[in-house]
Amino acid sequence: MLANKTIAFLGAGSMAESMISGVITAEKMSPERVFVTNRSNADRLKEIHDQYGVCAMPQNELPFEEIDLFILAMKPKGAEEALRSIKDKLYPGQVILSVLAGITTEFMEEHLNAGQQVVRVMPNTSSMIQESATAVVAGKNTSMANVEMVKELLECMGEVYTIDEDQMDVFTGLAGSGPAYFYYLMENMEQVGVQNGMDEKTVRKIVAQTIFGAAKMVLEKEEAPTSLREKVTSPNGTTASGLEALRRYNGGEAITQAVEHAAKRSKEISKELEDALVTS
Ligand SMILES: NC(=O)c1ccc[n+]([C@@H]2O[C@H](COP(=O)([O-])OP(=O)(O)OC[C@H]3O[C@@H](n4cnc5c(N)ncnc54)[C@H](OP(=O)(O)O)[C@@H]3O)[C@@H](O)[C@H]2O)c1
């Protein structure tokens, strides 16, 4: 049960904060069981402590043996150093979870002692409001009980999907990086509203509600987007005209390319880290 576990975030950036916010808001863990640390930014630790009541401290002050789950939440290039810094302090029952783009379970296992349990996950920043779409992949040594514990934690932050590791790059392109594409879309829609005389605050709400409503239709009606789109497109109507412009300006291709480029970057990060390992 998650409530009896103790977790520690190694990294106190935006992703760690989104996850901390999710778990504290869901009231599944008491803040005394949630630790957070970073490399050097003491002001940031204080800010997170003040906001969420969690235990924030330098890494060397963490009660290491009490922690059930360590969450790597630094930039991918810092993963090796972080794994090295904890490797010999860990005992076999402790689990290492990574949220880092491109860091494979194999990479983690290779940088830890034999048999160490690892889990790779990919949340997104909507964790902050319990609306993340999060993927989970367990390493080869990880017990079912620990996978369930990790899923319980991630469910505080939204919906959880178990996927194969070879799907992680595309998942990253779709859901890890996905919120930013919708923010970009919203920025552009908002601009058109403002240019046409609408108040910025109002148009922001209108655009957000429109995207939210469309997403909710897909989820609640369990209907494919293609079918929903066809239903709302009357011949020669306004929507048909808007969609025609989207096609003319290659809107579909732009979206495909965004996902594929992000997925490719995720793959490249894995390769860069492996190459650095071979040459070091
Ligand atoms: N942002 C997203 O939407 C998103 C989505 C999914 C996954 N992710 C993944 O989440 C990770 C973190 O992203 P972010 O945006 O939160 O980064 P960020 O804001 O740059 O934060 C990185 C944090 O890691 C700390 N850190 C660095 N090295 C460390 C170490 N060895 N031990 C402990 N803490 C260390 C930094 O501390 P100092 O400031 O003291 O150096 C900082 O608090 C990335 O790897 C990314 O792939 C992000």
Short mmCIF file of C-alpha atoms and ligand atoms in Angstrom, two decimals:
data_model
loop_
_atom_site.label_atom_id
_atom_site.label_comp_id
_atom_site.label_asym_id
_atom_site.label_seq_id
_atom_site.Cartn_x
_atom_site.Cartn_y
_atom_site.Cartn_z
CA MET A 1 0.00 0.00 0.00
CA LEU A 2 1.30 3.39 -1.02
CA ALA A 3 0.28 5.10 2.24
CA ASN A 4 2.90 3.03 4.14
CA LYS A 5 5.70 3.79 1.68
CA THR A 6 8.33 6.50 1.68
CA ILE A 7 9.46 8.11 -1.57
CA ALA A 8 12.30 10.46 -2.50
CA PHE A 9 12.57 12.68 -5.57
CA LEU A 10 16.13 13.24 -6.79
CA GLY A 11 15.50 16.48 -8.66
CA ALA A 12 13.19 19.37 -7.80
CA GLY A 13 12.32 20.80 -11.20
CA SER A 14 8.97 21.18 -12.94
CA MET A 15 8.40 17.45 -13.42
CA ALA A 16 9.14 16.60 -9.78
CA GLU A 17 6.86 19.42 -8.68
CA SER A 18 4.02 18.23 -10.95
CA MET A 19 4.28 14.74 -9.43
CA ILE A 20 4.55 16.03 -5.86
CA SER A 21 1.50 18.22 -6.41
CA GLY A 22 -0.42 15.22 -7.79
CA VAL A 23 0.41 12.89 -4.90
CA ILE A 24 -0.19 15.48 -2.17
CA THR A 25 -3.48 16.69 -3.68
CA ALA A 26 -4.70 13.10 -4.00
CA GLU A 27 -3.97 12.69 -0.25
CA LYS A 28 -2.59 9.19 -0.85
CA MET A 29 0.63 9.90 1.06
CA SER A 30 1.35 12.16 3.97
CA PRO A 31 3.91 14.89 3.16
CA GLU A 32 6.24 13.49 5.87
CA ARG A 33 6.72 10.42 3.66
CA VAL A 34 7.67 12.44 0.59
CA PHE A 35 11.29 13.62 0.33
CA VAL A 36 12.76 15.89 -2.30
CA THR A 37 16.35 16.81 -2.99
CA ASN A 38 18.36 18.53 -5.72
CA ARG A 39 21.99 19.28 -6.52
CA SER A 40 22.42 22.81 -5.17
CA ASN A 41 19.37 25.09 -5.38
CA ALA A 42 18.38 25.52 -1.70
CA ASP A 43 15.82 28.27 -2.51
CA ARG A 44 13.98 25.88 -4.79
CA LEU A 45 13.86 23.21 -2.05
CA LYS A 46 12.43 25.73 0.39
CA GLU A 47 9.83 26.79 -2.17
CA ILE A 48 8.67 23.18 -2.66
CA HIS A 49 8.62 22.55 1.10
CA ASP A 50 6.58 25.72 1.72
CA GLN A 51 4.13 24.89 -1.05
CA TYR A 52 3.50 21.18 -0.38
CA GLY A 53 4.81 20.52 3.13
CA VAL A 54 7.10 17.73 1.90
CA CYS A 55 10.55 17.08 3.40
CA ALA A 56 13.12 18.98 1.33
CA MET A 57 16.85 18.57 2.04
CA PRO A 58 20.28 18.02 0.49
CA GLN A 59 20.82 14.46 -0.77
CA ASN A 60 23.38 13.59 1.92
CA GLU A 61 20.71 14.21 4.60
CA LEU A 62 18.12 11.82 3.11
CA PRO A 63 17.18 8.92 5.44
CA PHE A 64 18.35 6.49 2.76
CA GLU A 65 17.39 3.19 4.35
CA GLU A 66 13.81 4.36 5.03
CA ILE A 67 13.09 5.10 1.38
CA ASP A 68 11.14 2.53 -0.65
CA LEU A 69 11.14 4.36 -3.96
CA PHE A 70 13.69 6.78 -5.43
CA ILE A 71 12.42 8.91 -8.32
CA LEU A 72 15.03 10.20 -10.77
CA ALA A 73 13.75 13.61 -11.90
CA MET A 74 16.83 15.40 -13.26
CA LYS A 75 17.75 16.00 -16.91
CA PRO A 76 18.66 12.76 -18.75
CA LYS A 77 22.36 13.72 -18.99
CA GLY A 78 22.50 13.78 -15.18
CA ALA A 79 21.15 10.25 -14.80
CA GLU A 80 24.50 8.47 -14.80
CA GLU A 81 25.93 10.67 -12.05
CA ALA A 82 22.76 10.32 -9.99
CA LEU A 83 22.72 6.52 -10.31
CA ARG A 84 26.41 6.39 -9.37
CA SER A 85 25.75 8.51 -6.29
CA ILE A 86 23.10 6.13 -4.91
CA LYS A 87 24.23 2.75 -6.27
CA ASP A 88 26.15 1.44 -3.27
CA LYS A 89 23.76 2.83 -0.67
CA LEU A 90 20.79 0.84 -1.98
CA TYR A 91 19.48 -2.50 -0.75
CA PRO A 92 17.69 -4.95 -3.09
CA GLY A 93 14.10 -4.15 -1.99
CA GLN A 94 14.38 -0.49 -2.91
CA VAL A 95 13.03 0.57 -6.29
CA ILE A 96 14.47 3.20 -8.64
CA LEU A 97 11.94 4.92 -10.87
CA SER A 98 12.95 7.16 -13.76
CA VAL A 99 10.81 9.80 -15.47
CA LEU A 100 13.69 10.78 -17.75
CA ALA A 101 13.22 10.86 -21.51
CA GLY A 102 15.39 8.29 -23.25
CA ILE A 103 16.72 6.48 -20.15
CA THR A 104 16.01 2.78 -20.65
CA THR A 105 15.46 0.19 -17.93
CA GLU A 106 18.59 -1.55 -19.23
CA PHE A 107 20.64 1.65 -18.79
CA MET A 108 19.46 1.92 -15.19
CA GLU A 109 20.10 -1.77 -14.48
CA GLU A 110 23.61 -1.51 -15.94
CA HIS A 111 24.42 1.43 -13.65
CA LEU A 112 23.13 -0.23 -10.50
CA ASN A 113 24.09 -3.37 -8.63
CA ALA A 114 22.84 -6.71 -10.04
CA GLY A 115 19.22 -7.47 -9.24
CA GLN A 116 18.21 -3.88 -8.39
CA GLN A 117 14.57 -3.16 -9.19
CA VAL A 118 13.87 -0.37 -11.67
CA VAL A 119 10.80 1.13 -13.35
CA ARG A 120 10.71 3.55 -16.28
CA VAL A 121 7.75 5.86 -16.52
CA MET A 122 6.75 8.75 -18.76
CA PRO A 123 4.30 11.18 -17.17
CA ASN A 124 3.49 14.64 -18.43
CA THR A 125 3.16 17.95 -16.60
CA SER A 126 -0.63 17.57 -16.32
CA SER A 127 0.33 15.38 -13.31
CA MET A 128 0.02 18.67 -11.43
CA ILE A 129 -3.78 18.54 -11.79
CA GLN A 130 -4.13 14.71 -11.80
CA GLU A 131 -4.66 14.60 -15.57
CA SER A 132 -1.43 13.06 -16.86
CA ALA A 133 -1.38 10.22 -19.39
CA THR A 134 1.50 8.19 -17.94
CA ALA A 135 3.25 5.10 -19.34
CA VAL A 136 4.91 2.43 -17.18
CA VAL A 137 7.55 -0.15 -18.09
CA ALA A 138 9.06 -2.42 -15.43
CA GLY A 139 12.67 -3.62 -15.44
CA LYS A 140 13.51 -7.33 -15.49
CA ASN A 141 14.03 -7.65 -11.71
CA THR A 142 11.02 -5.66 -10.53
CA SER A 143 8.41 -7.52 -8.47
CA MET A 144 4.69 -7.33 -9.33
CA ALA A 145 4.04 -5.85 -5.88
CA ASN A 146 6.43 -2.99 -6.61
CA VAL A 147 4.94 -2.40 -10.07
CA GLU A 148 1.52 -2.14 -8.38
CA MET A 149 2.96 0.30 -5.81
CA VAL A 150 4.34 2.47 -8.63
CA LYS A 151 1.00 2.35 -10.48
CA GLU A 152 -0.82 3.41 -7.32
CA LEU A 153 1.54 6.38 -7.06
CA LEU A 154 1.09 7.32 -10.73
CA GLU A 155 -2.71 7.02 -10.49
CA CYS A 156 -2.55 10.01 -8.11
CA MET A 157 -1.40 11.94 -11.18
CA GLY A 158 -3.87 10.74 -13.81
CA GLU A 159 -4.36 7.72 -16.06
CA VAL A 160 -1.69 5.00 -16.24
CA TYR A 161 -0.91 2.78 -19.23
CA THR A 162 1.38 -0.27 -19.20
CA ILE A 163 3.28 -0.40 -22.49
CA ASP A 164 6.20 -2.29 -24.04
CA GLU A 165 9.53 -0.52 -23.75
CA ASP A 166 9.94 -0.31 -27.53
CA GLN A 167 6.81 1.92 -27.57
CA MET A 168 8.28 4.38 -25.07
CA ASP A 169 9.79 6.71 -27.70
CA VAL A 170 6.50 7.17 -29.53
CA PHE A 171 4.65 7.47 -26.21
CA THR A 172 7.07 10.25 -25.28
CA GLY A 173 6.33 11.97 -28.62
CA LEU A 174 2.59 11.65 -28.06
CA ALA A 175 1.99 12.17 -24.35
CA GLY A 176 5.25 13.27 -22.66
CA SER A 177 5.70 16.18 -25.07
CA GLY A 178 2.01 16.31 -26.08
CA PRO A 179 0.74 19.05 -23.74
CA ALA A 180 3.12 21.54 -25.39
CA TYR A 181 1.59 20.91 -28.83
CA PHE A 182 -1.85 21.74 -27.47
CA TYR A 183 -0.48 24.86 -25.75
CA TYR A 184 0.97 25.89 -29.11
CA LEU A 185 -2.36 25.26 -30.82
CA MET A 186 -4.12 27.27 -28.11
CA GLU A 187 -1.62 30.15 -28.41
CA ASN A 188 -2.40 30.40 -32.11
CA MET A 189 -6.18 30.11 -31.69
CA GLU A 190 -6.04 32.72 -28.92
CA GLN A 191 -4.15 35.13 -31.17
CA VAL A 192 -6.83 34.93 -33.85
CA GLY A 193 -9.53 35.71 -31.29
CA VAL A 194 -7.56 38.72 -29.98
CA GLN A 195 -6.80 39.97 -33.50
CA ASN A 196 -10.54 39.89 -34.14
CA GLY A 197 -11.30 42.08 -31.16
CA MET A 198 -11.93 39.55 -28.38
CA ASP A 199 -10.65 40.03 -24.86
CA GLU A 200 -7.53 37.85 -24.21
CA LYS A 201 -8.76 36.39 -20.91
CA THR A 202 -12.13 35.45 -22.34
CA VAL A 203 -10.76 33.97 -25.53
CA ARG A 204 -8.27 31.90 -23.48
CA LYS A 205 -11.14 30.29 -21.59
CA ILE A 206 -13.14 29.74 -24.78
CA VAL A 207 -10.23 27.99 -26.52
CA ALA A 208 -9.37 25.85 -23.46
CA GLN A 209 -13.02 24.84 -23.01
CA THR A 210 -13.25 23.94 -26.71
CA ILE A 211 -10.20 21.63 -26.53
CA PHE A 212 -11.36 20.20 -23.19
CA GLY A 213 -14.85 19.52 -24.60
CA ALA A 214 -13.46 17.79 -27.70
CA ALA A 215 -11.16 15.58 -25.58
CA LYS A 216 -14.03 14.74 -23.21
CA MET A 217 -16.25 13.73 -26.15
CA VAL A 218 -13.61 11.25 -27.34
CA LEU A 219 -13.18 9.81 -23.84
CA GLU A 220 -16.82 9.72 -22.76
CA LYS A 221 -18.50 8.74 -26.04
CA GLU A 222 -15.70 6.23 -26.77
CA GLU A 223 -15.99 7.31 -30.37
CA ALA A 224 -13.12 7.72 -32.84
CA PRO A 225 -12.08 11.32 -33.59
CA THR A 226 -12.63 10.67 -37.31
CA SER A 227 -16.28 9.79 -36.72
CA LEU A 228 -16.81 12.76 -34.38
CA ARG A 229 -15.20 15.09 -36.91
CA GLU A 230 -17.35 13.78 -39.76
CA LYS A 231 -20.49 14.27 -37.65
CA VAL A 232 -19.74 17.94 -36.98
CA THR A 233 -18.76 18.78 -40.57
CA SER A 234 -21.74 19.76 -42.71
CA PRO A 235 -21.04 20.18 -46.41
CA ASN A 236 -20.18 23.76 -47.31
CA GLY A 237 -20.40 24.83 -43.66
CA THR A 238 -17.95 26.78 -41.48
CA THR A 239 -16.24 23.66 -40.06
CA ALA A 240 -15.74 22.20 -43.55
CA SER A 241 -14.14 25.46 -44.59
CA GLY A 242 -11.82 25.49 -41.53
CA LEU A 243 -10.83 21.86 -42.07
CA GLU A 244 -10.16 22.51 -45.75
CA ALA A 245 -7.69 25.26 -44.71
CA LEU A 246 -6.06 22.87 -42.21
CA ARG A 247 -5.52 20.36 -45.03
CA ARG A 248 -4.34 23.01 -47.50
CA TYR A 249 -1.74 24.21 -44.99
CA ASN A 250 -0.67 20.62 -44.14
CA GLY A 251 -1.98 20.72 -40.56
CA GLY A 252 -2.11 16.89 -40.34
CA GLU A 253 1.46 16.54 -41.55
CA ALA A 254 2.67 19.19 -39.07
CA ILE A 255 1.14 17.22 -36.18
CA THR A 256 2.58 13.92 -37.43
CA GLN A 257 6.00 15.51 -37.72
CA ALA A 258 5.83 16.97 -34.21
CA VAL A 259 5.17 13.53 -32.68
CA GLU A 260 7.74 11.80 -34.87
CA HIS A 261 10.46 14.36 -34.17
CA ALA A 262 9.90 14.16 -30.41
CA ALA A 263 9.96 10.32 -30.59
CA LYS A 264 13.16 10.48 -32.66
CA ARG A 265 14.75 12.83 -30.11
CA SER A 266 13.85 10.39 -27.33
CA LYS A 267 15.59 7.60 -29.28
CA GLU A 268 18.62 9.84 -29.91
CA ILE A 269 18.93 10.66 -26.20
CA SER A 270 19.08 6.91 -25.42
CA LYS A 271 21.74 6.43 -28.10
CA GLU A 272 23.81 9.44 -26.92
CA LEU A 273 23.79 8.07 -23.38
CA GLU A 274 24.78 4.58 -24.56
CA ASP A 275 27.58 6.02 -26.74
CA ALA A 276 28.87 8.11 -23.83
CA LEU A 277 28.95 4.91 -21.78
CA VAL A 278 30.98 3.00 -24.40
CA THR A 279 33.54 5.81 -24.78
CA SER A 280 33.91 6.52 -21.04
N1 LIG B 1 8.83 18.64 -18.31
C1 LIG B 1 8.09 17.69 -18.89
O1 LIG B 1 7.04 17.92 -19.46
C2 LIG B 1 8.53 16.25 -18.77
C3 LIG B 1 7.66 15.21 -19.16
C4 LIG B 1 8.09 13.90 -18.97
C5 LIG B 1 9.36 13.65 -18.50
N2 LIG B 1 10.19 14.68 -18.18
C6 LIG B 1 11.53 14.40 -17.69
O2 LIG B 1 11.67 14.97 -16.43
C7 LIG B 1 13.05 15.26 -16.22
C8 LIG B 1 13.18 16.55 -15.45
O3 LIG B 1 12.65 17.60 -16.23
P1 LIG B 1 12.36 19.03 -15.57
O4 LIG B 1 11.70 19.83 -16.61
O5 LIG B 1 11.69 18.85 -14.26
O6 LIG B 1 13.89 19.52 -15.32
P2 LIG B 1 14.41 20.78 -14.51
O7 LIG B 1 13.28 21.72 -14.23
O8 LIG B 1 15.65 21.26 -15.20
O9 LIG B 1 14.87 20.17 -13.09
C9 LIG B 1 15.96 19.32 -12.93
C10 LIG B 1 16.18 19.13 -11.43
O10 LIG B 1 17.12 18.07 -11.22
C11 LIG B 1 18.05 18.49 -10.22
N3 LIG B 1 19.25 17.66 -10.35
C12 LIG B 1 20.16 17.64 -11.32
N4 LIG B 1 21.08 16.68 -11.10
C13 LIG B 1 20.74 16.08 -9.94
C14 LIG B 1 21.29 15.02 -9.16
N5 LIG B 1 22.41 14.38 -9.55
N6 LIG B 1 20.66 14.67 -8.02
C15 LIG B 1 19.55 15.31 -7.59
N7 LIG B 1 18.97 16.31 -8.31
C16 LIG B 1 19.57 16.70 -9.44
C17 LIG B 1 18.22 19.97 -10.45
O11 LIG B 1 18.75 20.56 -9.28
P3 LIG B 1 19.67 21.88 -9.29
O12 LIG B 1 18.76 22.97 -9.80
O13 LIG B 1 20.05 22.08 -7.87
O14 LIG B 1 20.80 21.56 -10.22
C18 LIG B 1 16.75 20.34 -10.70
O15 LIG B 1 16.06 20.45 -9.47
C19 LIG B 1 13.72 15.32 -17.60
O16 LIG B 1 14.68 14.30 -17.65
C20 LIG B 1 12.60 15.05 -18.57
O17 LIG B 1 13.02 14.12 -19.56
C21 LIG B 1 9.79 15.98 -18.29
#
